[in-house]
Short mmCIF file of C-alpha atoms and ligand atoms in Angstrom, two decimals:
data_model
loop_
_atom_site.label_atom_id
_atom_site.label_comp_id
_atom_site.label_asym_id
_atom_site.label_seq_id
_atom_site.Cartn_x
_atom_site.Cartn_y
_atom_site.Cartn_z
CA UNK A 101 17.42 20.44 11.07
CA UNK A 102 20.42 21.58 9.08
CA UNK A 103 21.09 19.86 5.75
CA UNK A 104 24.73 18.84 6.31
CA UNK A 105 25.48 16.55 3.40
CA UNK A 106 23.99 15.24 0.19
CA UNK A 107 25.06 12.33 -1.99
CA UNK A 108 23.58 11.78 -5.44
CA UNK A 109 24.18 8.36 -7.01
CA UNK A 110 23.21 6.75 -10.26
CA UNK A 111 22.74 2.98 -10.06
CA UNK A 112 22.36 0.56 -12.92
CA UNK A 113 19.71 -2.03 -12.18
CA UNK A 114 18.48 -4.66 -14.64
CA UNK A 115 14.77 -5.43 -14.73
CA UNK A 116 13.80 -9.10 -14.50
CA UNK A 117 11.74 -8.66 -17.68
CA UNK A 118 11.41 -5.82 -20.20
CA UNK A 119 8.44 -3.49 -19.64
CA UNK A 120 6.65 -2.09 -22.73
CA UNK A 121 4.38 0.96 -22.71
CA UNK A 122 2.95 2.99 -25.58
CA UNK A 123 6.13 5.11 -25.48
CA UNK A 124 8.74 2.38 -25.53
CA UNK A 125 10.38 -0.58 -23.82
CA UNK A 126 12.50 -0.44 -20.67
CA UNK A 127 15.11 -3.18 -20.15
CA UNK A 128 17.17 -1.71 -17.36
CA UNK A 129 16.79 1.27 -15.07
CA UNK A 130 19.16 4.10 -14.33
CA UNK A 131 18.09 4.63 -10.73
CA UNK A 132 18.96 7.94 -9.05
CA UNK A 133 19.23 7.80 -5.27
CA UNK A 134 19.53 10.77 -2.94
CA UNK A 135 21.15 10.34 0.46
CA UNK A 136 20.87 13.28 2.84
CA UNK A 137 22.67 13.71 6.15
CA UNK A 138 21.09 15.90 8.85
CA UNK A 139 20.73 15.74 12.65
CA UNK A 140 23.27 12.92 12.60
CA UNK A 141 20.73 10.87 10.65
CA UNK A 142 20.61 9.57 7.09
CA UNK A 143 17.56 9.85 4.86
CA UNK A 144 16.96 8.30 1.44
CA UNK A 145 14.94 9.41 -1.56
CA UNK A 146 14.67 8.27 -5.17
CA UNK A 147 14.43 10.39 -8.31
CA UNK A 148 11.99 8.40 -10.42
CA UNK A 149 12.82 9.74 -13.87
CA UNK A 150 12.85 7.59 -16.96
CA UNK A 151 15.87 7.66 -19.26
CA UNK A 152 13.95 9.46 -22.03
CA UNK A 153 11.55 12.45 -21.80
CA UNK A 154 8.56 10.35 -22.96
CA UNK A 155 6.54 10.02 -19.73
CA UNK A 156 7.16 13.56 -18.52
CA UNK A 157 9.69 16.20 -19.54
CA UNK A 158 12.41 14.97 -17.18
CA UNK A 159 15.12 12.42 -17.87
CA UNK A 160 17.82 10.78 -15.76
CA UNK A 161 20.33 13.28 -17.09
CA UNK A 162 18.19 16.42 -16.71
CA UNK A 163 17.50 15.38 -13.12
CA UNK A 164 21.23 14.91 -12.48
CA UNK A 165 21.84 18.44 -13.83
CA UNK A 166 18.96 20.16 -12.02
CA UNK A 167 19.76 18.38 -8.78
CA UNK A 168 23.52 19.10 -8.86
CA UNK A 169 23.44 22.63 -10.26
CA UNK A 170 20.27 24.08 -8.72
CA UNK A 171 18.76 21.98 -5.92
CA UNK A 172 21.99 21.34 -3.99
CA UNK A 173 23.04 25.04 -3.94
CA UNK A 174 19.53 26.00 -2.78
CA UNK A 175 19.36 23.58 0.14
CA UNK A 176 22.87 22.64 1.31
CA UNK A 177 23.69 24.04 4.74
CA UNK A 178 20.16 25.43 5.14
CA UNK A 179 18.26 25.01 8.37
CA UNK A 180 14.61 23.94 8.16
CA UNK A 181 11.98 23.06 10.74
CA UNK A 182 10.43 20.19 8.84
CA UNK A 183 10.75 18.29 5.56
CA UNK A 184 7.93 20.18 3.87
CA UNK A 185 9.90 23.45 4.30
CA UNK A 186 12.18 22.11 1.56
CA UNK A 187 9.39 22.97 -0.87
CA UNK A 188 9.98 26.64 -0.05
CA UNK A 189 13.74 26.36 -0.52
CA UNK A 190 13.22 24.94 -4.02
CA UNK A 191 10.27 27.18 -4.87
CA UNK A 192 12.09 29.05 -7.66
CA UNK A 193 12.41 25.86 -9.74
CA UNK A 194 9.61 25.37 -12.23
CA UNK A 195 8.84 21.79 -13.19
CA UNK A 196 11.51 19.14 -12.52
CA UNK A 197 9.17 17.60 -9.95
CA UNK A 198 11.00 14.26 -9.84
CA UNK A 199 14.35 15.89 -9.10
CA UNK A 200 12.76 17.93 -6.29
CA UNK A 201 10.90 14.91 -4.89
CA UNK A 202 14.17 13.00 -4.50
CA UNK A 203 15.50 15.64 -2.12
CA UNK A 204 12.27 16.34 -0.25
CA UNK A 205 11.44 12.68 0.35
CA UNK A 206 14.88 11.99 1.84
CA UNK A 207 14.11 14.79 4.33
CA UNK A 208 10.77 13.19 5.23
CA UNK A 209 12.70 10.01 6.06
CA UNK A 210 15.00 12.05 8.33
CA UNK A 211 12.15 13.96 9.99
CA UNK A 212 10.36 10.70 10.81
CA UNK A 213 13.54 9.21 12.30
CA UNK A 214 14.23 12.38 14.31
CA UNK A 215 10.71 12.19 15.77
CA UNK A 216 11.03 8.45 16.39
CA UNK A 217 8.00 7.59 14.24
CA UNK A 218 7.34 5.73 11.01
CA UNK A 219 7.01 7.74 7.82
CA UNK A 220 3.43 6.49 7.65
CA UNK A 221 2.65 8.08 11.02
CA UNK A 222 4.41 11.32 10.12
CA UNK A 223 2.37 11.60 6.90
CA UNK A 224 -0.88 10.95 8.75
CA UNK A 225 -1.40 7.48 7.28
CA UNK A 226 -4.08 5.24 8.72
CA UNK A 227 -3.62 1.82 7.10
CA UNK A 228 -1.60 -1.13 8.42
CA UNK A 229 -1.69 -2.83 5.06
CA UNK A 230 -2.15 -1.56 1.54
CA UNK A 231 -3.85 -3.16 -1.45
CA UNK A 232 -1.59 -4.13 -4.30
CA UNK A 233 -2.20 -4.42 -8.04
CA UNK A 234 0.12 -5.05 -10.98
CA UNK A 235 0.86 -3.10 -14.14
CA UNK A 236 1.52 -5.41 -17.10
CA UNK A 237 3.42 -4.18 -20.13
CA UNK A 238 2.28 -4.61 -23.73
CA UNK A 239 3.00 -8.12 -25.05
CA UNK A 240 3.47 -9.10 -28.68
CA UNK A 241 1.82 -12.42 -27.93
CA UNK A 242 -1.53 -12.24 -26.11
CA UNK A 243 -1.14 -15.83 -24.87
CA UNK A 244 1.96 -14.71 -22.97
CA UNK A 245 -0.10 -11.88 -21.47
CA UNK A 246 -2.86 -14.30 -20.42
CA UNK A 247 -0.30 -16.55 -18.74
CA UNK A 248 1.21 -13.56 -16.94
CA UNK A 249 -2.21 -12.49 -15.68
CA UNK A 250 -2.87 -16.01 -14.47
CA UNK A 251 0.33 -15.93 -12.46
CA UNK A 252 -0.40 -12.52 -10.91
CA UNK A 253 -3.99 -13.43 -10.02
CA UNK A 254 -2.74 -16.68 -8.45
CA UNK A 255 -0.22 -14.64 -6.44
CA UNK A 256 -3.17 -12.72 -4.98
CA UNK A 257 -2.88 -9.32 -6.70
CA UNK A 258 -6.13 -7.39 -6.32
CA UNK A 259 -6.27 -5.81 -9.76
CA UNK A 260 -4.67 -6.10 -13.15
CA UNK A 261 -3.65 -3.09 -15.21
CA UNK A 262 -2.98 -3.62 -18.91
CA UNK A 263 -0.93 -1.20 -20.93
CA UNK A 264 -2.64 -0.48 -24.26
CA UNK A 265 -1.84 1.41 -27.47
CA UNK A 266 -3.56 1.68 -30.86
CA UNK A 267 -3.64 -1.80 -32.40
CA UNK A 268 -3.10 -3.44 -29.00
CA UNK A 269 -6.35 -2.54 -27.31
CA UNK A 270 -9.94 -3.76 -27.91
CA UNK A 271 -9.07 -7.30 -29.04
CA UNK A 272 -6.54 -7.78 -26.25
CA UNK A 273 -8.92 -6.49 -23.56
CA UNK A 274 -11.72 -8.66 -24.97
CA UNK A 275 -9.57 -11.81 -24.74
CA UNK A 276 -8.48 -10.96 -21.21
CA UNK A 277 -12.06 -10.28 -20.14
CA UNK A 278 -13.33 -13.54 -21.65
CA UNK A 279 -10.67 -15.48 -19.85
CA UNK A 280 -10.94 -13.56 -16.53
CA UNK A 281 -14.58 -12.42 -16.24
CA UNK A 282 -14.34 -11.49 -12.56
CA UNK A 283 -10.91 -9.92 -12.19
CA UNK A 284 -10.68 -6.19 -11.34
CA UNK A 285 -9.29 -4.89 -14.61
CA UNK A 286 -8.15 -1.51 -15.94
CA UNK A 287 -6.12 -0.16 -18.85
CA UNK A 288 -3.42 2.53 -19.16
CA UNK A 289 -2.85 4.22 -22.53
CA UNK A 290 -0.06 6.65 -21.54
CA UNK A 291 -1.54 9.31 -23.86
CA UNK A 292 -1.54 7.09 -26.97
CA UNK A 293 -4.98 8.20 -28.28
CA UNK A 294 -6.42 11.32 -29.92
CA UNK A 295 -9.83 12.91 -29.31
CA UNK A 296 -10.95 11.43 -32.67
CA UNK A 297 -10.48 7.95 -31.12
CA UNK A 298 -13.46 8.44 -28.78
CA UNK A 299 -15.50 5.83 -30.72
CA UNK A 300 -12.81 3.23 -30.16
CA UNK A 301 -12.45 4.16 -26.50
CA UNK A 302 -16.25 3.88 -26.09
CA UNK A 303 -15.94 0.23 -27.11
CA UNK A 304 -13.96 -0.30 -23.90
CA UNK A 305 -17.12 0.52 -21.91
CA UNK A 306 -18.43 -3.01 -22.52
CA UNK A 307 -15.60 -4.69 -20.55
CA UNK A 308 -16.48 -3.49 -17.07
CA UNK A 309 -13.12 -1.81 -16.53
CA UNK A 310 -12.39 -0.02 -13.26
CA UNK A 311 -10.93 2.90 -15.24
CA UNK A 312 -9.12 4.00 -18.38
CA UNK A 313 -5.87 5.70 -17.40
CA UNK A 314 -4.59 8.75 -19.31
CA UNK A 315 -6.01 8.08 -22.80
CA UNK A 316 -5.30 11.55 -24.26
CA UNK A 317 -2.46 14.08 -24.32
CA UNK A 318 -0.17 14.30 -21.30
CA UNK A 319 -1.02 17.99 -20.69
CA UNK A 320 -4.64 18.16 -21.81
CA UNK A 321 -7.15 18.25 -18.97
CA UNK A 322 -9.88 19.96 -21.02
CA UNK A 323 -10.22 17.30 -23.74
CA UNK A 324 -10.28 14.56 -21.13
CA UNK A 325 -13.40 16.29 -19.76
CA UNK A 326 -14.98 16.15 -23.23
CA UNK A 327 -14.07 12.48 -23.53
CA UNK A 328 -15.27 11.61 -20.03
CA UNK A 329 -18.77 12.82 -20.97
CA UNK A 330 -18.80 10.19 -23.75
CA UNK A 331 -17.63 7.30 -21.57
CA UNK A 332 -19.29 5.33 -18.80
CA UNK A 333 -15.93 4.04 -17.56
CA UNK A 334 -14.18 6.53 -15.27
CA UNK A 335 -11.06 8.18 -16.67
CA UNK A 336 -8.06 8.13 -14.34
CA UNK A 337 -5.54 10.91 -14.89
CA UNK A 338 -1.83 10.24 -14.44
CA UNK A 339 0.46 12.37 -16.67
CA UNK A 340 -1.86 15.44 -16.52
CA UNK A 341 -1.67 15.97 -12.76
CA UNK A 342 1.48 17.66 -11.45
CA UNK A 343 0.05 19.42 -8.40
CA UNK A 344 -3.10 19.99 -6.38
CA UNK A 345 -4.21 22.88 -8.64
CA UNK A 346 -4.24 20.50 -11.58
CA UNK A 347 -6.29 18.09 -9.48
CA UNK A 348 -8.78 20.87 -8.66
CA UNK A 349 -9.03 21.80 -12.34
CA UNK A 350 -9.50 18.21 -13.50
CA UNK A 351 -12.17 17.48 -10.91
CA UNK A 352 -13.91 20.81 -11.49
CA UNK A 353 -14.05 20.20 -15.25
CA UNK A 354 -15.23 16.61 -14.85
CA UNK A 355 -12.13 15.32 -16.64
CA UNK A 356 -11.73 12.22 -14.47
CA UNK A 357 -13.37 10.06 -11.82
CA UNK A 358 -10.10 8.84 -10.33
CA UNK A 359 -6.56 10.19 -9.95
CA UNK A 360 -3.30 8.26 -9.77
CA UNK A 361 -0.76 9.89 -7.42
CA UNK A 362 2.94 9.49 -8.09
CA UNK A 363 5.37 11.06 -5.66
CA UNK A 364 7.85 11.96 -8.37
CA UNK A 365 5.33 13.40 -10.81
CA UNK A 366 3.93 15.82 -8.21
CA UNK A 367 7.26 16.76 -6.56
CA UNK A 368 7.29 14.85 -3.27
CA UNK A 369 5.27 13.95 -0.20
CA UNK A 370 4.04 17.49 0.55
CA UNK A 371 2.37 17.98 -2.83
CA UNK A 372 1.26 14.33 -3.02
CA UNK A 373 -0.62 14.81 0.22
CA UNK A 374 -2.14 18.04 -1.12
CA UNK A 375 -3.37 16.19 -4.24
CA UNK A 376 -4.73 13.47 -1.98
CA UNK A 377 -6.53 16.03 0.18
CA UNK A 378 -8.18 17.75 -2.80
CA UNK A 379 -9.36 14.40 -4.16
CA UNK A 380 -10.52 13.19 -0.77
CA UNK A 381 -12.62 16.31 -0.20
CA UNK A 382 -14.31 15.75 -3.58
CA UNK A 383 -14.72 12.02 -2.96
CA UNK A 384 -12.44 11.22 -5.88
CA UNK A 385 -10.58 7.98 -5.11
CA UNK A 386 -6.81 7.94 -5.53
CA UNK A 387 -4.23 5.19 -5.82
CA UNK A 388 -0.46 5.08 -5.86
CA UNK A 389 1.15 4.81 -9.28
CA UNK A 390 4.58 3.35 -9.93
CA UNK A 391 7.65 4.22 -12.01
CA UNK A 392 9.43 0.84 -11.80
CA UNK A 393 11.11 2.07 -8.61
CA UNK A 394 13.91 0.51 -6.65
CA UNK A 395 13.22 -0.35 -3.04
CA UNK A 396 13.83 3.23 -1.89
CA UNK A 397 11.07 4.70 -4.05
CA UNK A 398 8.89 1.68 -3.32
CA UNK A 399 9.24 2.23 0.45
CA UNK A 400 8.11 5.85 0.05
CA UNK A 401 5.16 4.64 -2.05
CA UNK A 402 4.13 2.19 0.66
CA UNK A 403 4.09 4.96 3.28
CA UNK A 404 2.10 7.35 1.06
CA UNK A 405 -0.47 4.65 0.24
CA UNK A 406 -1.54 4.55 3.90
CA UNK A 407 -3.35 7.92 3.62
CA UNK A 408 -7.12 7.49 3.94
CA UNK A 409 -8.03 8.47 0.36
CA UNK A 410 -5.95 5.65 -1.17
CA UNK A 411 -8.97 3.38 -1.48
CA UNK A 412 -8.01 1.56 -4.70
CA UNK A 413 -5.18 -0.96 -5.21
CA UNK A 414 -2.00 0.75 -6.41
CA UNK A 415 0.85 -0.20 -8.73
CA UNK A 416 3.06 -0.84 -5.70
CA UNK A 417 3.87 -4.52 -6.13
CA UNK A 418 6.51 -6.93 -4.80
CA UNK A 419 10.21 -6.10 -5.25
CA UNK A 420 10.88 -9.49 -6.82
CA UNK A 421 8.60 -8.72 -9.76
CA UNK A 422 11.22 -6.15 -10.83
CA UNK A 423 14.57 -7.06 -9.29
CA UNK A 424 16.55 -10.21 -8.66
CA UNK A 425 18.22 -8.50 -5.74
CA UNK A 426 16.71 -5.57 -3.81
CA UNK A 427 18.64 -2.70 -2.28
CA UNK A 428 16.39 -2.58 0.82
CA UNK A 429 15.81 -5.08 3.60
CA UNK A 430 13.28 -6.57 3.95
CA UNK A 431 12.22 -6.40 0.34
CA UNK A 432 8.63 -5.36 -0.37
CA UNK A 433 6.50 -8.50 -0.25
CA UNK A 434 2.89 -9.07 -1.22
CA UNK A 435 0.84 -11.59 0.75
CA UNK A 436 -1.63 -14.13 -0.65
CA UNK A 437 -4.52 -11.63 -0.27
CA UNK A 438 -2.68 -9.10 -2.41
CA UNK A 439 -1.63 -6.81 0.39
CA UNK A 440 1.61 -5.28 1.63
CA UNK A 441 2.13 -5.03 5.39
CA UNK A 442 3.22 -1.49 6.23
CA UNK A 443 6.35 -1.57 8.40
CA UNK A 444 6.15 0.32 11.67
CA UNK A 445 9.86 0.90 12.25
CA UNK A 446 11.06 4.51 12.36
CA UNK A 447 11.50 6.37 9.09
CA UNK A 448 11.04 4.29 5.96
CA UNK A 449 10.87 1.11 8.03
CA UNK A 450 13.16 -0.64 5.52
CA UNK A 451 16.96 -0.66 5.75
CA UNK A 452 18.84 0.60 2.71
CA UNK A 453 21.62 -1.89 1.94
CA UNK A 454 24.53 0.46 1.41
CA UNK A 455 26.88 -2.22 0.11
CA UNK A 456 24.47 -3.24 -2.63
CA UNK A 457 23.85 0.41 -3.45
CA UNK A 458 27.58 1.00 -3.82
CA UNK A 459 28.05 -2.15 -5.92
CA UNK A 460 25.54 -0.86 -8.44
CA UNK A 461 26.67 2.78 -8.44
CA UNK A 462 27.99 3.99 -11.79
CA UNK A 463 28.45 7.66 -10.83
CA UNK A 464 28.31 9.64 -7.63
CA UNK A 465 28.60 13.23 -6.39
CA UNK A 466 28.82 14.28 -2.77
CA UNK A 467 28.46 17.68 -1.12
CA UNK A 468 29.20 18.74 2.46
CA UNK A 469 27.84 21.92 3.98
CA UNK A 470 31.08 22.91 5.73
CA UNK A 471 32.99 22.90 2.45
CA UNK A 472 30.47 25.42 1.16
CA UNK A 473 31.61 28.15 3.56
CA UNK A 474 33.76 30.27 1.26
CA UNK A 475 35.24 33.74 1.68
CA UNK A 476 34.40 35.98 -1.26
CA UNK A 477 37.56 36.63 -3.33
CA UNK A 478 37.38 40.40 -2.76
CA UNK A 479 36.89 40.13 1.01
CA UNK A 480 39.51 42.05 2.97
CA UNK A 481 40.74 40.04 5.97
CA UNK A 482 40.35 41.93 9.28
O1 OSB B 701 1.97 5.20 -16.59
O2 OSB B 701 1.91 4.24 -14.72
C1 OSB B 701 2.54 4.54 -15.74
C2 OSB B 701 5.95 2.80 -15.70
C3 OSB B 701 6.73 3.76 -16.30
C4 OSB B 701 6.13 4.91 -16.73
C5 OSB B 701 4.77 5.13 -16.57
C6 OSB B 701 3.99 4.18 -15.95
C7 OSB B 701 4.59 2.99 -15.54
C8 OSB B 701 3.85 1.89 -14.92
C9 OSB B 701 4.65 0.96 -14.05
O3 OSB B 701 2.69 1.64 -15.14
C10 OSB B 701 4.06 0.74 -12.73
C11 OSB B 701 5.03 -0.03 -11.85
O4 OSB B 701 5.92 0.60 -11.23
O5 OSB B 701 4.89 -1.24 -11.79
MG1 MG B 702 0.01 5.66 -16.01
#
């Protein structure tokens, strides 16, 4: 396929409710969507950056720059056999995984459509439905948190993830556990603790948590291994794992018992599948993390979650938990047993609602391959 056109858009989308993590509170999202034209087909991807460089080193604006000034010139007008070849085209770029994933994932959508299969099938997915959990932000008032958990459990969600930070940890988890003794529960610290906090983190062992996600530094696999030896609860790595080599290192060092896979963090479907494969071969369970995605990113997450190693409920939850109005149809829905039915239509299996996308667009750049054919200024006409 030849990459004929690319459109990069920034959308402004307001969250239904603010989401607080140990690195800050998000009220609205600056969603970056990538639309690629090839083979007469249209594919969609999402760049899942946050506005600030607090989760990883990327931001909405660095992604806009890297995408416009480096990714587009590397890929526009190029002919590739399959979506994963895009990895080779962008190979010179170090880091900026989320920017790269936006482009690559749009090509996976196109490749699936060109082959007349669902993205799930193209990826090698095996599940017809995926298990869904929720990620709940830090709350000032624990009673509000308890009410929120009650609502999510009643809706059927299969596990509850609580965001924690120093001062909002042991007591909160204890209250939640007392109130919900049976619920599958885990916590996510987003790197808010130091190695000296191991005593405090050991206290979490008493609450029968499924895992403690990313307690220590975002780039420190080694000290997570030291910590894991002191904990009974498995550590799940999120921020630390940017590719399959990191997954190998973390598993080899004993730094985690579980890995969370995020398409953006690892640079797209090709690398996500490689991380999955490494984990699967070591019998390390994986699950799909979330970045408060719009429907486009959510649809890609649903497809990825069908791979056989995704044995734990992910953070892929219903569209309406985030947005009053989705930009895909149907929206992602979670049934009473806490599962999402995987669509079997071609490509993403969800329709991107172009009108709604355009209504929310605050800036846009478009490139066409034909316009790229330029004669060098010093060329002598013959
Ligand atoms: O660490 O998983 C995380 C959101 C923004 C940044 C980091 C994380 C999260 C979430 C949200 O936990 C998960 C979701 O999309 O619901
Ligand atoms: Mg996390």
